[in-house]
Amino acid sequence: MSKTTIPLIDARQRPVALTAEARAAIQAIDLNGPILDQLSRPLRDLRISVTDRCNFRCSYCMPKSVFTRDYAYLPQSDLLSFEEITTIAQASTRLGVRKIRITGGEPLLRKNLDILIGQLSALRTLDGQPLDLTLTTNASLLAKKAQALKDAGLTRLTVSLDALDDNIFRAMNDMDFPVADVLEGIDTALSVGFSDIKVNMVVKRGTNQDQIVPMAAHFRGTGVALRFIEYMDVGASNGWRMDEVLPSADVLAMLQAHWPMQALPAKSKGETAKRYGYLDGNGNLDPSLGEVGLISSVTEAFCHECNRARLSTDGRLFACLFATQGTEIKHLLRSAEPADATFVAQYLAHTWQQRQDQYSALRQAGVIPAGNARERIEMSYIGG
Ligand code: SAM
Ligand code: SF4
Ligand code: SF4
């Protein structure tokens, strides 16, 4: 689709009954050609939220004041089944997806998740390779589930941990959950053979910035890569304020005051983290000391290379973390005459070709204001 083409369906809202003309045009999309969005970005990374529920109440994501006992979570019948998720994931591989991240809410709360992992691990990329199949978790259930996830074919893991200090961590997850149990989850994951584990730390100025150096000291040389994430204005409920963002540049300066470090080249296009390695006493990079990553979603937008889409728990495709609407996909699979695999892929392609999103870049440029927006969907619903 050229940049001036008017979309045949406004598929970003609710299910639409396709006109015969729209259906024919979607069916004419050539999946063998490059499928690019309006800013010439391909789709390479699909993040799949498998539940909108969580057993933590991190203030920056699901604050207790909003996510109360009475909060209306999605009914079970609205959740995509494992078969539906696999069908959509398989369709996405036909557009070039190589990496799938399972997320949520807390994905390990979804029953029998290892069955889904098994199904997804059987999928192949366009060039016949296994997918990079990973999962982001708060690790509260990881010690119990790590072995089953590994056996099912999960290739990598990301664990969220915002502090080593138990009091700070208990306050940040707001469920009094101890650090020791997260660390036990990480240890179990290492012992069952996960060799590529990342730890995500969301940095909030005035809350956990004192934990930056202790966290780096703890994971340095362990093979676990620590990533510092700037606190983002996602969703509508976390009460985000710019003065609570600690820029990645400041985080890097704090680290470099303790250890000499060197920037590492990006492993792939669209990589979210800028990586730094530790130097040895002679000023040479020492890979045995590992690396840290800085994710600067607020101060250094990376929208121009963003190749990610998010599939919500109830089957909508979101082209941006800060989107207000998603494209309903589930109805294609649940209608009286379900779409075949090729049509699902063409429908995804048509949706991707309409994408213009670049929220962080526009926020950084001052084109749109920073901060939460009432109509914006929550991260726990579309996945991080
Ligand atoms: N519950 C899982 C977990 O916490 O790892 C997976 C879902 S969580 C939404 C995914 C990631 O998003 C976590 O690493 C979390 O720290 C991050 N996140 C949530 N809200 C954020 C915010 N406002 N700014 C930056 N990162 C955020
Ligand atoms: Fe739950 Fe993860 Fe959000 Fe924390 S960041 S509330 S663990 S979904
Ligand atoms: Fe991608 Fe949207 Fe984030 Fe930009 S703001 S990097 S387009 S998800």
Coordinates of C-alpha atoms and ligand atoms in Angstrom, one line a residue:
M1 CA 0.0 0.0 0.0
S2 CA 1.4 3.4 -0.9
K3 CA 1.5 6.1 1.7
T4 CA -1.5 7.8 0.1
T5 CA -3.8 4.8 -0.1
I6 CA -7.0 5.1 1.9
P7 CA -7.5 2.0 4.1
L8 CA -10.3 -0.2 2.9
I9 CA -11.4 -0.9 6.4
D10 CA -10.9 1.1 9.5
A11 CA -10.0 -2.1 11.3
R12 CA -8.5 -0.3 14.3
Q13 CA -11.8 -0.2 16.2
R14 CA -14.4 -2.9 16.4
P15 CA -15.2 -5.9 14.3
V16 CA -16.4 -4.7 10.9
A17 CA -18.4 -6.6 8.4
L18 CA -16.2 -6.5 5.4
T19 CA -17.7 -5.4 2.1
A20 CA -17.0 -7.7 -0.8
E21 CA -14.7 -5.1 -2.2
A22 CA -12.7 -4.8 1.0
R23 CA -12.4 -8.6 1.3
A24 CA -11.2 -8.9 -2.2
A25 CA -8.6 -6.2 -1.7
I26 CA -7.3 -7.8 1.4
Q27 CA -7.2 -11.2 -0.4
A28 CA -5.1 -9.5 -3.1
I29 CA -2.3 -8.6 -0.6
D30 CA 0.9 -10.5 -1.7
L31 CA 2.4 -12.1 1.4
N32 CA 5.5 -12.8 -0.5
G33 CA 6.4 -9.2 -0.9
P34 CA 7.6 -6.9 2.0
I35 CA 4.9 -5.9 4.4
L36 CA 5.8 -2.4 5.7
D37 CA 3.9 0.2 7.7
Q38 CA 3.4 3.8 6.7
L39 CA 6.9 4.6 8.0
S40 CA 8.5 1.7 6.2
R41 CA 8.9 -0.4 9.3
P42 CA 8.5 -4.2 9.1
L43 CA 6.8 -6.4 11.7
R44 CA 9.3 -8.6 13.4
D45 CA 8.3 -8.8 17.1
L46 CA 4.9 -9.9 18.5
R47 CA 4.1 -9.5 22.2
I48 CA 1.2 -11.6 23.3
S49 CA -0.7 -10.9 26.5
V50 CA -2.2 -14.1 27.9
T51 CA -4.0 -12.5 30.9
D52 CA -5.0 -9.1 32.1
R53 CA -4.7 -10.2 35.8
C54 CA -1.7 -9.9 38.1
N55 CA -0.8 -10.8 41.7
F56 CA 1.3 -7.7 42.1
R57 CA 0.2 -4.1 42.2
C58 CA 3.2 -2.2 41.0
S59 CA 2.3 1.4 41.3
Y60 CA 3.6 2.3 37.9
C61 CA 1.5 -0.4 36.2
M62 CA -1.5 -1.6 38.2
P63 CA -1.9 0.8 41.2
K64 CA -4.1 -0.6 43.9
S65 CA -6.3 2.5 43.8
V66 CA -7.5 1.6 40.3
F67 CA -7.1 -2.2 40.3
T68 CA -9.3 -2.9 43.3
R69 CA -11.0 -6.1 44.2
D70 CA -14.0 -5.0 42.2
Y71 CA -12.0 -4.2 39.0
A72 CA -13.7 -5.6 36.0
Y73 CA -11.2 -8.0 34.4
L74 CA -12.0 -9.7 31.1
P75 CA -14.4 -12.6 31.3
Q76 CA -12.9 -16.0 30.5
S77 CA -15.0 -16.3 27.3
D78 CA -13.2 -13.2 25.9
L79 CA -9.7 -14.6 26.4
L80 CA -8.1 -16.0 23.3
S81 CA -7.7 -19.7 23.5
F82 CA -4.3 -21.3 23.0
E83 CA -5.4 -22.5 19.6
E84 CA -6.5 -18.9 18.6
I85 CA -3.2 -17.4 19.9
T86 CA -1.2 -20.0 17.9
T87 CA -3.2 -19.3 14.7
I88 CA -2.6 -15.6 15.0
A89 CA 1.1 -16.1 15.9
Q90 CA 1.5 -18.4 12.9
A91 CA -0.1 -15.8 10.6
S92 CA 2.3 -13.2 12.0
T93 CA 5.3 -15.3 11.0
R94 CA 4.1 -15.0 7.4
L95 CA 4.7 -11.2 7.7
G96 CA 8.2 -11.8 9.1
V97 CA 7.8 -12.1 12.8
R98 CA 10.8 -13.8 14.3
K99 CA 10.4 -13.1 18.0
I100 CA 7.4 -13.7 20.3
R101 CA 7.2 -12.5 23.9
I102 CA 4.5 -13.9 26.2
T103 CA 3.4 -11.3 28.7
G104 CA 0.5 -9.9 30.5
G105 CA -0.6 -9.1 33.4
E106 CA 1.3 -11.9 35.0
P107 CA 1.6 -14.6 32.3
L108 CA 2.4 -17.4 34.8
L109 CA -1.1 -16.9 36.2
R110 CA -2.5 -18.4 33.0
K111 CA -3.2 -22.1 33.5
N112 CA -1.2 -24.6 31.5
L113 CA 0.9 -21.9 29.9
D114 CA 3.5 -24.5 29.0
I115 CA 1.0 -26.0 26.5
L116 CA 0.9 -22.7 24.7
I117 CA 4.7 -22.5 24.8
G118 CA 4.8 -25.9 23.2
Q119 CA 2.5 -24.9 20.4
L120 CA 4.4 -21.7 19.7
S121 CA 7.8 -23.4 19.8
A122 CA 6.7 -25.5 16.9
L123 CA 6.3 -22.4 14.7
R124 CA 9.0 -21.4 12.2
T125 CA 10.1 -18.1 10.8
L126 CA 9.9 -17.3 7.1
D127 CA 13.4 -18.8 6.6
G128 CA 12.5 -22.0 8.5
Q129 CA 14.2 -21.1 11.9
P130 CA 12.7 -21.6 15.3
L131 CA 11.2 -18.4 16.8
D132 CA 13.0 -16.5 19.5
L133 CA 10.4 -17.4 22.1
T134 CA 10.5 -15.5 25.4
L135 CA 8.4 -14.5 28.4
T136 CA 8.3 -11.6 30.8
T137 CA 7.4 -12.4 34.4
N138 CA 7.4 -11.0 37.9
A139 CA 8.9 -14.4 38.9
S140 CA 6.5 -15.0 41.8
L141 CA 5.6 -18.4 40.3
L142 CA 8.8 -19.0 38.4
A143 CA 10.5 -21.4 40.8
K144 CA 7.5 -23.7 40.4
K145 CA 7.1 -23.4 36.7
A146 CA 10.6 -22.9 35.2
Q147 CA 11.2 -26.6 34.4
A148 CA 7.9 -27.0 32.6
L149 CA 8.5 -23.8 30.6
K150 CA 12.0 -25.0 29.6
D151 CA 10.7 -28.5 28.6
A152 CA 8.0 -26.9 26.5
G153 CA 10.6 -24.9 24.4
L154 CA 10.8 -21.4 25.9
T155 CA 14.1 -20.1 24.7
R156 CA 14.6 -17.0 27.0
L157 CA 13.3 -15.3 30.0
T158 CA 12.9 -11.7 31.3
V159 CA 12.3 -11.2 35.0
S160 CA 11.1 -7.9 36.4
L161 CA 12.8 -6.8 39.7
D162 CA 12.9 -3.2 40.8
A163 CA 15.0 -3.4 43.9
L164 CA 17.3 -5.7 46.0
D165 CA 16.3 -4.0 49.2
D166 CA 13.4 -6.0 50.5
N167 CA 11.5 -3.0 52.0
I168 CA 11.7 -1.1 48.7
F169 CA 10.7 -4.0 46.6
R170 CA 7.8 -5.0 48.9
A171 CA 6.5 -1.4 48.7
M172 CA 6.9 -1.2 44.9
N173 CA 5.0 -4.5 44.2
D174 CA 2.5 -3.3 46.9
M175 CA 1.7 -6.9 47.8
D176 CA 4.5 -7.3 50.3
F177 CA 6.2 -9.9 48.0
P178 CA 9.8 -10.6 49.1
V179 CA 12.9 -10.1 46.9
A180 CA 14.2 -13.6 48.1
D181 CA 11.4 -15.4 46.2
V182 CA 12.2 -13.5 42.9
L183 CA 15.9 -14.4 43.3
E184 CA 14.9 -18.0 44.0
G185 CA 12.9 -18.0 40.8
I186 CA 15.9 -16.7 38.8
D187 CA 18.2 -19.3 40.4
T188 CA 15.8 -22.1 39.5
A189 CA 15.5 -20.8 36.0
L190 CA 19.3 -20.9 35.7
S191 CA 19.5 -24.4 37.2
V192 CA 17.0 -25.8 34.7
G193 CA 19.1 -24.5 31.8
F194 CA 17.8 -21.0 30.9
S195 CA 21.1 -19.4 29.9
D196 CA 19.7 -16.1 28.5
I197 CA 18.0 -14.3 31.4
K198 CA 17.4 -10.6 31.6
V199 CA 16.2 -8.6 34.6
N200 CA 14.1 -5.5 34.0
M201 CA 14.3 -2.7 36.6
V202 CA 11.9 0.2 36.1
V203 CA 13.6 3.2 37.6
K204 CA 11.5 5.8 39.4
R205 CA 13.3 8.9 40.7
G206 CA 12.8 9.2 44.4
T207 CA 11.6 5.6 44.8
N208 CA 14.3 3.1 43.8
Q209 CA 17.2 5.1 42.2
D210 CA 19.4 4.1 45.2
Q211 CA 19.0 0.5 44.0
I212 CA 20.7 1.1 40.6
V213 CA 24.3 0.4 41.8
P214 CA 23.4 -2.5 44.2
M215 CA 21.4 -4.2 41.4
A216 CA 24.3 -3.8 39.0
A217 CA 26.7 -5.1 41.6
H218 CA 24.5 -8.1 42.3
F219 CA 24.1 -9.2 38.7
R220 CA 27.6 -8.2 37.4
G221 CA 29.4 -11.4 36.4
T222 CA 26.4 -13.7 36.8
G223 CA 25.4 -14.1 33.2
V224 CA 22.1 -12.3 33.9
A225 CA 21.8 -9.1 31.9
L226 CA 20.3 -6.2 33.9
R227 CA 18.2 -3.6 32.0
F228 CA 17.2 -0.2 33.4
I229 CA 13.8 1.0 32.0
E230 CA 12.7 4.7 32.1
Y231 CA 9.4 5.0 33.9
M232 CA 6.8 5.5 31.1
D233 CA 3.5 7.4 30.8
V234 CA 1.7 4.3 29.6
G235 CA -2.0 3.8 30.3
A236 CA -4.3 6.1 32.2
S237 CA -3.8 5.2 35.8
N238 CA -0.3 5.3 37.1
G239 CA -0.2 9.1 37.8
W240 CA 3.0 9.5 35.8
R241 CA 5.0 12.7 36.2
M242 CA 8.1 13.7 34.2
D243 CA 9.9 14.6 37.4
E244 CA 9.8 10.9 38.4
V245 CA 11.7 9.8 35.3
L246 CA 15.4 9.3 35.8
P247 CA 17.0 9.6 32.4
S248 CA 19.1 6.7 31.2
A249 CA 22.0 9.1 30.8
D250 CA 21.9 9.6 34.6
V251 CA 21.7 5.9 35.2
L252 CA 24.7 5.3 33.0
A253 CA 26.7 8.1 34.8
M254 CA 25.9 6.4 38.2
L255 CA 27.2 3.1 36.9
Q256 CA 30.3 4.5 35.3
A257 CA 31.2 6.2 38.6
H258 CA 31.7 2.6 39.9
W259 CA 32.9 0.6 36.9
P260 CA 34.5 1.5 33.5
M261 CA 32.0 0.6 30.8
Q262 CA 31.9 0.5 27.0
A263 CA 28.9 0.8 24.6
L264 CA 28.3 -2.5 22.7
P265 CA 27.0 -2.7 19.1
A266 CA 23.3 -3.4 18.6
K267 CA 22.7 -7.1 17.9
S268 CA 19.7 -6.4 15.7
K269 CA 17.7 -3.6 14.2
G270 CA 14.8 -2.4 16.4
E271 CA 16.6 -3.4 19.6
T272 CA 15.1 -1.5 22.5
A273 CA 18.1 -1.4 24.8
K274 CA 21.4 0.3 24.4
R275 CA 23.9 -2.2 25.8
Y276 CA 27.1 -1.5 27.7
G277 CA 29.8 -4.0 28.7
Y278 CA 32.2 -3.9 31.7
L279 CA 35.9 -3.3 31.1
D280 CA 38.7 -5.2 33.0
G281 CA 41.7 -3.6 34.8
N282 CA 43.4 -3.1 31.4
G283 CA 40.6 -1.2 29.8
N284 CA 39.5 -4.2 27.7
L285 CA 36.0 -5.4 27.4
D286 CA 35.5 -8.4 29.7
P287 CA 32.5 -10.4 28.5
S288 CA 32.6 -12.6 31.7
L289 CA 31.4 -9.5 33.6
G290 CA 28.3 -9.4 31.5
E291 CA 26.4 -6.3 30.3
V292 CA 23.7 -3.9 31.2
G293 CA 21.0 -2.4 28.9
L294 CA 19.4 1.0 29.1
I295 CA 15.9 1.4 27.7
S296 CA 15.2 5.1 27.2
S297 CA 11.6 5.2 26.0
V298 CA 11.1 8.7 27.3
T299 CA 14.3 10.5 26.7
E300 CA 15.5 8.8 23.5
A301 CA 12.6 7.5 21.5
F302 CA 13.3 4.6 19.2
C303 CA 10.0 4.7 17.2
H304 CA 11.8 4.9 13.9
E305 CA 12.9 1.3 14.2
C306 CA 9.9 0.0 16.2
N307 CA 8.9 -3.3 14.7
R308 CA 6.6 -4.5 17.5
A309 CA 2.9 -5.3 17.7
R310 CA 1.0 -6.4 20.7
L311 CA -1.9 -8.9 20.8
S312 CA -4.2 -8.2 23.7
T313 CA -5.6 -10.9 26.0
D314 CA -9.0 -10.6 24.2
G315 CA -7.6 -10.7 20.6
R316 CA -7.0 -7.2 19.5
L317 CA -3.8 -6.1 17.7
F318 CA -2.2 -2.9 19.0
A319 CA 0.4 -1.2 16.8
C320 CA 1.8 0.9 19.7
L321 CA 2.2 0.7 23.4
F322 CA 0.5 4.1 23.7
A323 CA -2.4 3.3 21.3
T324 CA -6.0 4.0 22.3
Q325 CA -7.5 1.4 20.0
G326 CA -6.7 -1.9 18.6
T327 CA -7.8 -4.0 15.6
E328 CA -10.2 -6.7 16.5
I329 CA -8.7 -10.0 15.2
K330 CA -10.6 -12.6 17.3
H331 CA -13.8 -12.2 15.4
L332 CA -12.1 -13.6 12.3
L333 CA -11.6 -16.9 14.1
R334 CA -14.9 -17.0 15.9
S335 CA -17.3 -16.2 13.1
A336 CA -19.7 -18.8 11.7
E337 CA -17.3 -19.2 8.8
P338 CA -13.8 -18.8 10.3
A339 CA -11.2 -17.2 8.2
D340 CA -8.5 -19.4 6.8
A341 CA -4.8 -19.0 7.8
T342 CA -3.9 -17.0 4.7
F343 CA -6.7 -14.6 5.2
V344 CA -5.7 -14.0 8.8
A345 CA -2.2 -13.2 7.7
Q346 CA -3.5 -10.9 5.0
Y347 CA -5.7 -9.2 7.5
L348 CA -2.7 -8.6 9.8
A349 CA -0.8 -7.3 6.8
H350 CA -3.5 -4.9 5.9
T351 CA -3.6 -3.7 9.5
W352 CA 0.1 -3.3 9.7
Q353 CA 0.2 -1.4 6.5
Q354 CA -2.0 1.3 8.0
R355 CA 0.3 1.8 11.0
Q356 CA 1.6 5.4 11.6
D357 CA 2.3 5.2 15.3
Q358 CA 5.3 6.9 16.8
Y359 CA 4.1 8.2 20.1
S360 CA 7.4 8.5 22.0
A361 CA 9.1 10.3 19.1
L362 CA 6.2 12.8 19.0
R363 CA 6.2 13.2 22.7
Q364 CA 10.0 13.8 22.7
A365 CA 9.6 16.3 19.9
G366 CA 6.9 18.2 21.9
V367 CA 4.3 17.5 19.3
I368 CA 2.0 15.8 21.8
P369 CA 2.1 16.4 25.5
A370 CA 3.7 13.9 27.9
G371 CA 1.6 12.2 30.5
N372 CA -1.3 9.7 30.8
A373 CA -4.3 10.0 28.6
R374 CA -7.7 8.9 29.8
E375 CA -8.6 6.8 26.8
R376 CA -5.2 5.0 26.6
I377 CA -5.2 1.3 27.3
E378 CA -3.3 -0.2 30.2
M379 CA 0.0 -2.0 29.9
S380 CA -1.4 -5.0 31.9
Y381 CA -4.0 -5.5 29.1
I382 CA -1.7 -5.3 26.1
G383 CA 1.5 -6.5 27.6
G384 CA 4.9 -4.9 28.1
Ligands
SAM1 N1 3.9 -9.1 35.0 C1 5.0 -9.3 34.1 C2 6.3 -8.5 34.7 O1 6.1 -7.6 35.4 O2 7.4 -8.9 34.2 C3 4.8 -9.0 32.7 C4 4.0 -7.8 32.3 S1 4.7 -6.2 32.7 C5 3.4 -5.1 32.1 C6 6.0 -6.1 31.5 C7 7.1 -5.1 31.8 O3 6.6 -3.8 31.8 C8 7.7 -5.2 33.2 O4 9.1 -5.4 33.1 C9 7.3 -3.9 33.9 O5 8.3 -3.5 34.8 C10 7.2 -3.0 32.7 N2 6.4 -1.8 33.0 C11 5.1 -1.8 33.5 N3 4.7 -0.5 33.6 C12 5.7 0.3 33.2 C13 5.9 1.7 33.2 N4 5.0 2.6 33.5 N5 7.1 2.2 32.7 C14 8.1 1.3 32.3 N6 8.0 0.0 32.4 C15 6.8 -0.5 32.8
SF4_2 FE1 2.0 -7.0 37.5 FE2 4.0 -6.9 35.8 FE3 2.3 -4.8 36.0 FE4 3.9 -5.3 38.1 S1 4.5 -4.7 36.0 S2 1.7 -5.0 38.2 S3 4.1 -7.5 38.0 S4 1.8 -6.8 35.2
SF4_3 FE1 6.9 1.6 19.2 FE2 4.9 3.1 20.0 FE3 6.9 2.7 21.6 FE4 7.3 4.2 19.5 S1 6.0 4.6 21.2 S2 8.7 2.6 20.2 S3 5.9 3.2 18.0 S4 5.5 1.1 20.8

